[in-house]
Short mmCIF file of C-alpha atoms in Angstrom, two decimals:
data_model
loop_
_atom_site.label_atom_id
_atom_site.label_comp_id
_atom_site.label_asym_id
_atom_site.label_seq_id
_atom_site.Cartn_x
_atom_site.Cartn_y
_atom_site.Cartn_z
CA MET A 152 0.00 0.00 0.00
CA SER A 153 1.43 3.36 -1.02
CA PRO A 154 1.03 6.42 1.15
CA GLY A 155 -0.67 9.50 -0.22
CA LYS A 156 0.86 12.93 -0.50
CA SER A 157 -0.02 13.50 3.15
CA PHE A 158 2.80 11.15 4.18
CA TYR A 159 5.33 13.08 2.14
CA THR A 160 3.94 16.41 3.34
CA ALA A 161 4.31 15.23 6.94
CA LEU A 162 7.84 14.01 6.19
CA LEU A 163 8.72 17.40 4.69
CA GLY A 164 7.18 19.15 7.70
CA SER A 165 9.27 17.11 10.12
CA ALA A 166 12.39 17.88 8.07
CA LEU A 167 11.56 21.60 8.26
CA ALA A 168 11.32 21.35 12.05
CA ILE A 169 14.93 20.13 12.27
CA GLN A 170 17.12 23.21 12.30
CA PRO A 171 20.91 23.18 12.76
CA SER A 172 21.03 24.65 16.26
CA TYR A 173 24.15 22.69 17.20
CA ALA A 174 26.57 24.90 15.27
CA GLN A 175 29.59 26.09 17.19
CA ASN A 176 30.62 28.83 14.79
CA LYS A 177 29.20 30.83 11.91
CA HIS A 178 30.88 28.75 9.19
CA GLU A 179 29.58 25.46 10.60
CA HIS A 180 26.12 26.97 11.03
CA THR A 181 26.08 28.22 7.43
CA ARG A 182 27.30 24.87 6.07
CA ALA A 183 24.78 22.91 8.16
CA PHE A 184 21.96 25.22 7.14
CA TYR A 185 22.94 24.94 3.46
CA GLU A 186 23.01 21.12 3.72
CA SER A 187 19.56 21.10 5.36
CA ILE A 188 18.18 23.33 2.59
CA LEU A 189 19.59 20.99 -0.09
CA THR A 190 18.01 18.04 1.69
CA LEU A 191 14.68 19.86 1.92
CA ASP A 192 14.85 20.84 -1.76
CA ALA A 193 15.56 17.25 -2.76
CA LEU A 194 12.71 16.05 -0.56
CA GLN A 195 10.32 18.63 -2.02
CA ASN A 196 11.37 17.65 -5.56
CA GLU A 197 10.75 14.02 -4.69
CA LEU A 198 7.31 14.97 -3.39
CA ASP A 199 6.48 16.99 -6.50
CA SER A 200 7.75 14.72 -9.24
CA CYS A 201 7.81 11.09 -8.16
CA GLU A 202 5.01 8.67 -7.74
CA PRO A 203 4.67 8.00 -4.04
CA GLY A 204 6.46 4.80 -3.16
CA PRO A 205 6.05 2.52 -0.21
CA VAL A 206 6.90 3.92 3.19
CA GLU A 207 9.53 1.18 3.49
CA ALA A 208 11.55 2.75 0.63
CA TRP A 209 11.93 5.97 2.60
CA GLY A 210 12.95 3.96 5.66
CA HIS A 211 15.69 2.21 3.68
CA VAL A 212 16.98 5.53 2.31
CA GLU A 213 17.00 7.02 5.82
CA LYS A 214 18.91 4.02 7.19
CA ALA A 215 21.45 4.26 4.35
CA TYR A 216 21.84 8.01 4.92
CA ARG A 217 22.69 7.39 8.59
CA LEU A 218 25.22 4.72 7.61
CA GLN A 219 26.83 7.01 5.02
CA LYS A 220 27.08 9.83 7.58
CA GLN A 221 28.97 7.38 9.84
CA GLY A 222 31.31 6.56 6.95
CA ASP A 223 29.88 3.07 6.31
CA HIS A 224 29.35 3.42 2.56
CA LYS A 225 29.57 -0.33 1.96
CA GLY A 226 26.87 -0.95 4.58
CA ALA A 227 24.62 1.66 2.93
CA ILE A 228 24.48 -0.27 -0.35
CA THR A 229 22.03 -2.96 0.84
CA PRO A 230 19.35 -0.59 2.20
CA LEU A 231 19.58 1.55 -0.94
CA ARG A 232 19.11 -1.50 -3.15
CA GLU A 233 16.08 -2.40 -1.01
CA ALA A 234 14.67 1.11 -1.49
CA ILE A 235 15.03 0.74 -5.26
CA ASN A 236 13.30 -2.65 -5.10
CA GLN A 237 10.42 -0.99 -3.21
CA ASN A 238 10.22 2.00 -5.57
CA PRO A 239 12.14 1.76 -8.88
CA LYS A 240 11.69 5.52 -9.48
CA HIS A 241 13.25 6.64 -6.19
CA ARG A 242 15.69 9.30 -7.43
CA MET A 243 17.44 9.86 -4.13
CA ALA A 244 18.06 6.12 -3.69
CA TYR A 245 19.76 5.90 -7.09
CA GLN A 246 21.79 9.03 -6.38
CA ASN A 247 22.92 7.87 -2.94
CA LEU A 248 23.67 4.37 -4.27
CA SER A 249 25.93 5.76 -6.99
CA THR A 250 27.74 7.83 -4.34
CA ALA A 251 28.13 4.78 -2.08
CA TYR A 252 29.65 2.78 -4.93
CA LEU A 253 31.96 5.70 -5.72
CA LYS A 254 33.15 5.77 -2.10
CA VAL A 255 33.90 2.02 -2.11
CA LYS A 256 35.69 2.42 -5.47
CA ASP A 257 33.30 0.27 -7.53
CA TYR A 258 33.35 2.70 -10.43
CA ILE A 259 31.42 0.52 -12.88
CA ALA A 260 28.46 0.19 -10.50
CA CYS A 261 28.74 3.89 -9.64
CA LYS A 262 28.46 4.78 -13.30
CA GLN A 263 25.49 2.45 -13.83
CA PHE A 264 23.43 3.91 -10.97
CA ALA A 265 24.50 7.50 -11.67
CA LYS A 266 23.21 7.15 -15.25
CA ARG A 267 19.82 6.02 -13.93
CA ALA A 268 19.81 8.83 -11.36
CA PHE A 269 20.56 11.34 -14.11
CA GLU A 270 17.66 10.02 -16.20
CA LEU A 271 15.26 10.25 -13.26
CA CYS A 272 16.46 13.72 -12.21
CA GLU A 273 15.87 15.42 -15.56
CA GLY A 274 14.83 19.01 -14.93
CA ASP A 275 16.29 19.20 -11.40
CA ALA A 276 19.65 20.94 -11.89
CA THR A 277 20.91 20.22 -8.36
CA LEU A 278 20.38 16.47 -8.61
CA GLU A 279 21.53 16.41 -12.25
CA CYS A 280 24.84 18.00 -11.18
CA LYS A 281 25.29 15.40 -8.44
CA ALA A 282 24.69 12.56 -10.92
CA LEU A 283 27.00 14.17 -13.49
CA SER A 284 29.74 14.59 -10.89
CA ASN A 285 29.55 10.87 -10.03
CA LEU A 286 29.56 9.97 -13.74
CA CYS A 287 32.55 12.22 -14.40
CA ILE A 288 34.60 11.02 -11.41
CA SER A 289 33.89 7.34 -12.08
CA SER A 290 34.80 7.80 -15.78
CA VAL A 291 38.12 9.42 -14.81
CA ASN A 292 38.89 6.52 -12.47
CA LEU A 293 38.01 4.04 -15.24
CA LYS A 294 40.38 6.00 -17.56
CA ASP A 295 37.48 6.73 -19.94
CA PHE A 296 38.50 10.34 -20.52
CA GLN A 297 36.23 10.86 -23.52
CA ALA A 298 33.15 10.06 -21.41
CA ALA A 299 34.54 12.05 -18.48
CA GLN A 300 34.93 15.11 -20.70
CA MET A 301 31.37 14.75 -22.02
CA TYR A 302 29.94 14.53 -18.48
CA TRP A 303 32.18 17.39 -17.30
CA GLU A 304 30.92 19.65 -20.10
CA LYS A 305 27.27 18.88 -19.28
CA TRP A 306 28.02 19.53 -15.61
CA GLN A 307 29.76 22.81 -16.48
CA ALA A 308 26.72 23.94 -18.48
CA LEU A 309 24.53 23.45 -15.38
CA ALA A 310 26.91 24.77 -12.70
CA PRO A 311 29.92 26.62 -14.16
CA LYS A 312 31.24 27.78 -10.77
CA ASP A 313 30.91 24.47 -8.89
CA GLU A 314 34.07 24.03 -6.77
CA LEU A 315 34.33 20.29 -7.40
CA LEU A 316 33.91 20.86 -11.14
CA ILE A 317 36.86 23.26 -11.14
CA LYS A 318 38.94 21.00 -8.89
CA ILE A 319 38.49 17.91 -11.08
CA GLN A 320 39.15 19.69 -14.41
CA PRO A 321 42.90 18.79 -14.55
CA LYS A 322 42.05 15.10 -14.08
CA VAL A 323 39.39 15.17 -16.80
CA PHE A 324 41.60 17.01 -19.28
CA PRO A 325 45.09 15.62 -18.57
CA ARG A 326 48.04 17.15 -20.39
CA ASN A 327 49.89 14.71 -22.60
#
């Protein structure tokens, strides 16, 4: 049984109630607030554009998120795969799964799930950039520089001043 929009609205409301009051300095507060806004934007986009999936899918994504925050990227893979099994259109699950595979250096799997995340995120520049960054980085690590350059150029068109984009440029376009 799938929940209605009321479930997602309640989930968004509870996310809004969590504010980063633990910050010890202005920089940490700004970073934490920015991260919470990105999370809220992604959640709102999920609410607006995806078919509601089973509640269990959200539970798996939440569990994986906690594991990734603790640095257990390998442990986060199983719950994210479960979330995708529950809801094959769960954009955040695909995105987080590609990141988990990137962190454990399984670049082929990272690329596979990042491609699907990119397809599902069409029209959402923030999530498209995240998928493109994973595609670009995994392509560089697989020594597929032609693909890396293609993904880098798409990423640059969406976010020309992205710090990671600028940082990775020398690896994407190596000097021979």
